[in-house]
Every structure is written in C-alpha cells, then in structure tokens.
Amino acid sequence: MNRLEEIRKLINNILIEGNTSEEKSGVFAHLYGVSNTCSLIALKRGLNVELCAIIGMLHDISTYKTHYTPDHGTLGAIEAEKILEEIKLFNKEEIEIICSAISKHSNKNSVDNEYDEVLKDADVLQHYLYNTSFEVSEKEKNRLSKILSELGIVSSI
C-alpha cells in the first residue's frame, strides 16, 4: 500500500466535498504544490521524502475542511492526527513528526526541527511560485531568499 496515495485520496475527497468549484483549483494547486515542494526540499536535505510529501498534503487540512483560518496550524495538526490514527498506516513517531510540522508552519520567523522547516520553506516557495509577479510578504522574504539560494536559484526578491 502506498501511504502517500492513500493520503491523497482522503484529501481529494475532503476537498471535493467541502469547497466550491471556484475554490477547488486553488486549493488543489496549493496542497499538491506544497507537497511536491516538500519532496524536493527533502531530497535536497536528505530527509524522508514520503513523510515530507504527506506533511505538505495535510498542512492546511483544517482551513480547507472548516473554512476557518485563525490558528489553522494547531487545528490542522489536531485534524491530521485524527486522520492518521484512523487510517492506521503510521506509527506514533511519524504522526508526531507530521503533526509538529503542521502545527508550526505558520510561524515563519521561528526555526524549529528539520521537518518543521521543510514545510515552512515549501509553503513559502509555493506561495511565490504560484505567481512570481505577486508581492512577497515581508514575513516570507527572508525565508524565501534562503530557500532559493539553497536550491541554487539567484533571485532579487
């Protein structure tokens, strides 16, 4: 059984049921974009690519399920933990890694463990890549500059 594909199926069902047709393309683009970017960064840093991809798929689950964004990292970690325990494909340590990254991903100014940092960097990079002509927030500029440099990309953001 491919755990990433199982998570994708679950997420797809949640997104299809809970979002209007106008929202769906942006929601899918963001979650799959962050998931793929997490995979890229995990490869670069020598981390577990599967776990990082799953972290990316689940990171905004609370927002897209409830349409409530305040404290969505903490709420998302709670929701992700419920999902992961219910499907019984992950051990306790893996669930802790996934939920930690989700709970901390909104605090882009802090530095946390290596998996937490993958998600923060992937989220920022995906926001930027969605449309590079959009203004990069002050909150994300420093982190974006560092991840682009790590990937060998010269940019003047």
PDB file of C-alpha atoms in Angstrom:
ATOM      1  CA  MET A   1       0.000   0.000   0.000  1.00  0.00           C
ATOM      2  CA  ASN A   2       1.332   3.424  -0.930  1.00  0.00           C
ATOM      3  CA  ARG A   3       0.730   5.684   2.054  1.00  0.00           C
ATOM      4  CA  LEU A   4       1.126   8.933   0.129  1.00  0.00           C
ATOM      5  CA  GLU A   5      -1.513   7.884  -2.390  1.00  0.00           C
ATOM      6  CA  GLU A   6      -3.864   6.914   0.441  1.00  0.00           C
ATOM      7  CA  ILE A   7      -3.452  10.385   1.973  1.00  0.00           C
ATOM      8  CA  ARG A   8      -4.020  11.998  -1.430  1.00  0.00           C
ATOM      9  CA  LYS A   9      -7.277  10.057  -1.885  1.00  0.00           C
ATOM     10  CA  LEU A  10      -8.504  11.144   1.555  1.00  0.00           C
ATOM     11  CA  ILE A  11      -7.536  14.766   0.950  1.00  0.00           C
ATOM     12  CA  ASN A  12      -9.114  14.772  -2.512  1.00  0.00           C
ATOM     13  CA  ASN A  13     -12.405  13.560  -1.036  1.00  0.00           C
ATOM     14  CA  ILE A  14     -12.341  16.219   1.679  1.00  0.00           C
ATOM     15  CA  LEU A  15     -11.569  18.950  -0.844  1.00  0.00           C
ATOM     16  CA  ILE A  16     -14.179  17.833  -3.344  1.00  0.00           C
ATOM     17  CA  GLU A  17     -16.898  17.668  -0.688  1.00  0.00           C
ATOM     18  CA  GLY A  18     -16.100  20.851   1.190  1.00  0.00           C
ATOM     19  CA  ASN A  19     -15.163  23.513  -1.358  1.00  0.00           C
ATOM     20  CA  THR A  20     -16.968  25.340  -4.104  1.00  0.00           C
ATOM     21  CA  SER A  21     -15.891  24.740  -7.668  1.00  0.00           C
ATOM     22  CA  GLU A  22     -14.252  28.192  -7.771  1.00  0.00           C
ATOM     23  CA  GLU A  23     -12.084  27.357  -4.745  1.00  0.00           C
ATOM     24  CA  LYS A  24     -11.057  23.868  -5.789  1.00  0.00           C
ATOM     25  CA  SER A  25      -8.390  24.699  -8.342  1.00  0.00           C
ATOM     26  CA  GLY A  26      -6.514  26.958  -5.932  1.00  0.00           C
ATOM     27  CA  VAL A  27      -6.851  24.518  -3.071  1.00  0.00           C
ATOM     28  CA  PHE A  28      -5.589  21.566  -5.112  1.00  0.00           C
ATOM     29  CA  ALA A  29      -2.777  23.640  -6.613  1.00  0.00           C
ATOM     30  CA  HIS A  30      -1.622  24.759  -3.180  1.00  0.00           C
ATOM     31  CA  LEU A  31      -1.704  21.402  -1.405  1.00  0.00           C
ATOM     32  CA  TYR A  32      -0.159  19.443  -4.262  1.00  0.00           C
ATOM     33  CA  GLY A  33       2.337  22.252  -4.867  1.00  0.00           C
ATOM     34  CA  VAL A  34       3.445  22.320  -1.234  1.00  0.00           C
ATOM     35  CA  SER A  35       3.586  18.516  -1.157  1.00  0.00           C
ATOM     36  CA  ASN A  36       5.784  18.361  -4.260  1.00  0.00           C
ATOM     37  CA  THR A  37       7.973  21.180  -2.991  1.00  0.00           C
ATOM     38  CA  CYS A  38       8.353  19.370   0.347  1.00  0.00           C
ATOM     39  CA  SER A  39       9.550  16.338  -1.618  1.00  0.00           C
ATOM     40  CA  LEU A  40      12.116  18.416  -3.496  1.00  0.00           C
ATOM     41  CA  ILE A  41      13.462  20.019  -0.318  1.00  0.00           C
ATOM     42  CA  ALA A  42      13.530  16.644   1.468  1.00  0.00           C
ATOM     43  CA  LEU A  43      15.599  15.182  -1.365  1.00  0.00           C
ATOM     44  CA  LYS A  44      17.999  18.120  -1.144  1.00  0.00           C
ATOM     45  CA  ARG A  45      18.332  17.803   2.647  1.00  0.00           C
ATOM     46  CA  GLY A  46      18.411  14.002   2.853  1.00  0.00           C
ATOM     47  CA  LEU A  47      15.156  13.657   4.780  1.00  0.00           C
ATOM     48  CA  ASN A  48      12.301  11.173   4.450  1.00  0.00           C
ATOM     49  CA  VAL A  49      10.656  12.236   1.189  1.00  0.00           C
ATOM     50  CA  GLU A  50       7.433  10.317   1.766  1.00  0.00           C
ATOM     51  CA  LEU A  51       6.835  11.905   5.189  1.00  0.00           C
ATOM     52  CA  CYS A  52       7.594  15.367   3.821  1.00  0.00           C
ATOM     53  CA  ALA A  53       5.172  14.898   0.910  1.00  0.00           C
ATOM     54  CA  ILE A  54       2.477  13.780   3.357  1.00  0.00           C
ATOM     55  CA  ILE A  55       3.167  16.764   5.606  1.00  0.00           C
ATOM     56  CA  GLY A  56       2.630  19.015   2.593  1.00  0.00           C
ATOM     57  CA  MET A  57      -0.635  17.317   1.640  1.00  0.00           C
ATOM     58  CA  LEU A  58      -2.057  17.669   5.139  1.00  0.00           C
ATOM     59  CA  HIS A  59      -0.683  21.055   6.220  1.00  0.00           C
ATOM     60  CA  ASP A  60      -3.806  23.173   5.539  1.00  0.00           C
ATOM     61  CA  ILE A  61      -6.403  20.464   6.090  1.00  0.00           C
ATOM     62  CA  SER A  62      -8.181  22.398   8.826  1.00  0.00           C
ATOM     63  CA  THR A  63      -8.581  25.511   6.687  1.00  0.00           C
ATOM     64  CA  TYR A  64      -9.964  23.631   3.715  1.00  0.00           C
ATOM     65  CA  LYS A  65     -12.214  21.408   5.793  1.00  0.00           C
ATOM     66  CA  THR A  66     -13.715  24.081   8.059  1.00  0.00           C
ATOM     67  CA  HIS A  67     -13.077  27.326   6.107  1.00  0.00           C
ATOM     68  CA  TYR A  68     -11.678  28.783   9.335  1.00  0.00           C
ATOM     69  CA  THR A  69      -8.124  30.125   9.133  1.00  0.00           C
ATOM     70  CA  PRO A  70      -7.196  31.544  12.551  1.00  0.00           C
ATOM     71  CA  ASP A  71      -4.855  29.152  14.339  1.00  0.00           C
ATOM     72  CA  HIS A  72      -5.094  26.778  11.381  1.00  0.00           C
ATOM     73  CA  GLY A  73      -1.698  25.238  12.134  1.00  0.00           C
ATOM     74  CA  THR A  74      -2.726  23.999  15.558  1.00  0.00           C
ATOM     75  CA  LEU A  75      -6.180  22.975  14.376  1.00  0.00           C
ATOM     76  CA  GLY A  76      -4.669  21.312  11.318  1.00  0.00           C
ATOM     77  CA  ALA A  77      -2.322  19.243  13.473  1.00  0.00           C
ATOM     78  CA  ILE A  78      -5.296  18.023  15.515  1.00  0.00           C
ATOM     79  CA  GLU A  79      -7.227  17.123  12.361  1.00  0.00           C
ATOM     80  CA  ALA A  80      -4.193  15.441  10.770  1.00  0.00           C
ATOM     81  CA  GLU A  81      -3.615  13.372  13.902  1.00  0.00           C
ATOM     82  CA  LYS A  82      -7.229  12.137  13.792  1.00  0.00           C
ATOM     83  CA  ILE A  83      -6.879  11.176  10.130  1.00  0.00           C
ATOM     84  CA  LEU A  84      -3.520   9.441  10.594  1.00  0.00           C
ATOM     85  CA  GLU A  85      -4.632   7.475  13.642  1.00  0.00           C
ATOM     86  CA  GLU A  86      -7.860   6.452  11.923  1.00  0.00           C
ATOM     87  CA  ILE A  87      -6.170   5.002   8.830  1.00  0.00           C
ATOM     88  CA  LYS A  88      -3.578   3.106  10.927  1.00  0.00           C
ATOM     89  CA  LEU A  89      -0.739   3.389   8.392  1.00  0.00           C
ATOM     90  CA  PHE A  90       1.642   5.474  10.509  1.00  0.00           C
ATOM     91  CA  ASN A  91       3.474   4.848  13.746  1.00  0.00           C
ATOM     92  CA  LYS A  92       3.440   7.229  16.704  1.00  0.00           C
ATOM     93  CA  GLU A  93       6.805   8.821  15.824  1.00  0.00           C
ATOM     94  CA  GLU A  94       5.725   9.515  12.228  1.00  0.00           C
ATOM     95  CA  ILE A  95       2.460  11.052  13.410  1.00  0.00           C
ATOM     96  CA  GLU A  96       4.384  13.286  15.814  1.00  0.00           C
ATOM     97  CA  ILE A  97       6.734  14.457  13.035  1.00  0.00           C
ATOM     98  CA  ILE A  98       3.837  15.223  10.685  1.00  0.00           C
ATOM     99  CA  CYS A  99       1.728  16.990  13.299  1.00  0.00           C
ATOM    100  CA  SER A 100       4.629  19.024  14.657  1.00  0.00           C
ATOM    101  CA  ALA A 101       5.383  20.430  11.211  1.00  0.00           C
ATOM    102  CA  ILE A 102       1.727  21.249  10.579  1.00  0.00           C
ATOM    103  CA  SER A 103       1.286  22.929  13.960  1.00  0.00           C
ATOM    104  CA  LYS A 104       4.332  25.181  13.491  1.00  0.00           C
ATOM    105  CA  HIS A 105       4.147  26.011   9.789  1.00  0.00           C
ATOM    106  CA  SER A 106       2.510  29.411  10.189  1.00  0.00           C
ATOM    107  CA  ASN A 107       5.318  30.765  12.338  1.00  0.00           C
ATOM    108  CA  LYS A 108       7.756  31.507   9.520  1.00  0.00           C
ATOM    109  CA  ASN A 109      10.056  33.590  11.758  1.00  0.00           C
ATOM    110  CA  SER A 110      10.991  30.786  14.135  1.00  0.00           C
ATOM    111  CA  VAL A 111      13.413  27.958  13.430  1.00  0.00           C
ATOM    112  CA  ASP A 112      12.267  24.526  14.543  1.00  0.00           C
ATOM    113  CA  ASN A 113      13.218  20.930  13.716  1.00  0.00           C
ATOM    114  CA  GLU A 114      14.259  19.849  10.240  1.00  0.00           C
ATOM    115  CA  TYR A 115      10.821  18.547   9.185  1.00  0.00           C
ATOM    116  CA  ASP A 116       9.080  21.663  10.504  1.00  0.00           C
ATOM    117  CA  GLU A 117      11.491  23.751   8.438  1.00  0.00           C
ATOM    118  CA  VAL A 118      10.837  21.752   5.259  1.00  0.00           C
ATOM    119  CA  LEU A 119       7.148  22.608   5.455  1.00  0.00           C
ATOM    120  CA  LYS A 120       7.713  26.281   6.220  1.00  0.00           C
ATOM    121  CA  ASP A 121      10.148  26.580   3.317  1.00  0.00           C
ATOM    122  CA  ALA A 122       7.905  24.652   0.926  1.00  0.00           C
ATOM    123  CA  ASP A 123       4.859  26.725   1.865  1.00  0.00           C
ATOM    124  CA  VAL A 124       6.728  29.982   1.256  1.00  0.00           C
ATOM    125  CA  LEU A 125       8.240  28.744  -2.003  1.00  0.00           C
ATOM    126  CA  GLN A 126       4.883  27.521  -3.281  1.00  0.00           C
ATOM    127  CA  HIS A 127       3.239  30.862  -2.455  1.00  0.00           C
ATOM    128  CA  TYR A 128       5.969  32.552  -4.510  1.00  0.00           C
ATOM    129  CA  LEU A 129       5.837  30.113  -7.429  1.00  0.00           C
ATOM    130  CA  TYR A 130       2.055  30.335  -7.679  1.00  0.00           C
ATOM    131  CA  ASN A 131       2.570  33.739  -9.300  1.00  0.00           C
ATOM    132  CA  THR A 132       6.012  35.323  -9.127  1.00  0.00           C
ATOM    133  CA  SER A 133       4.597  38.728 -10.036  1.00  0.00           C
ATOM    134  CA  PHE A 134       2.699  38.877  -6.727  1.00  0.00           C
ATOM    135  CA  GLU A 135       4.328  40.851  -3.916  1.00  0.00           C
ATOM    136  CA  VAL A 136       6.218  38.681  -1.409  1.00  0.00           C
ATOM    137  CA  SER A 137       5.213  39.500   2.146  1.00  0.00           C
ATOM    138  CA  GLU A 138       7.852  40.859   4.491  1.00  0.00           C
ATOM    139  CA  LYS A 139       7.176  37.866   6.721  1.00  0.00           C
ATOM    140  CA  GLU A 140       8.245  35.491   3.927  1.00  0.00           C
ATOM    141  CA  LYS A 141      11.046  37.402   2.126  1.00  0.00           C
ATOM    142  CA  ASN A 142      13.964  36.232   4.255  1.00  0.00           C
ATOM    143  CA  ARG A 143      12.894  32.591   4.242  1.00  0.00           C
ATOM    144  CA  LEU A 144      12.202  32.682   0.502  1.00  0.00           C
ATOM    145  CA  SER A 145      15.593  34.183  -0.221  1.00  0.00           C
ATOM    146  CA  LYS A 146      17.321  31.448   1.815  1.00  0.00           C
ATOM    147  CA  ILE A 147      15.474  28.556   0.179  1.00  0.00           C
ATOM    148  CA  LEU A 148      16.070  29.918  -3.322  1.00  0.00           C
ATOM    149  CA  SER A 149      19.767  30.249  -2.513  1.00  0.00           C
ATOM    150  CA  GLU A 150      19.860  26.704  -1.107  1.00  0.00           C
ATOM    151  CA  LEU A 151      18.379  25.462  -4.376  1.00  0.00           C
ATOM    152  CA  GLY A 152      20.981  27.401  -6.360  1.00  0.00           C
ATOM    153  CA  ILE A 153      18.490  29.943  -7.710  1.00  0.00           C
ATOM    154  CA  VAL A 154      19.648  33.540  -7.986  1.00  0.00           C
ATOM    155  CA  SER A 155      16.791  35.945  -7.370  1.00  0.00           C
ATOM    156  CA  SER A 156      16.323  39.572  -6.459  1.00  0.00           C
ATOM    157  CA  ILE A 157      13.156  39.415  -4.389  1.00  0.00           C
TER     158      ILE A 157
END
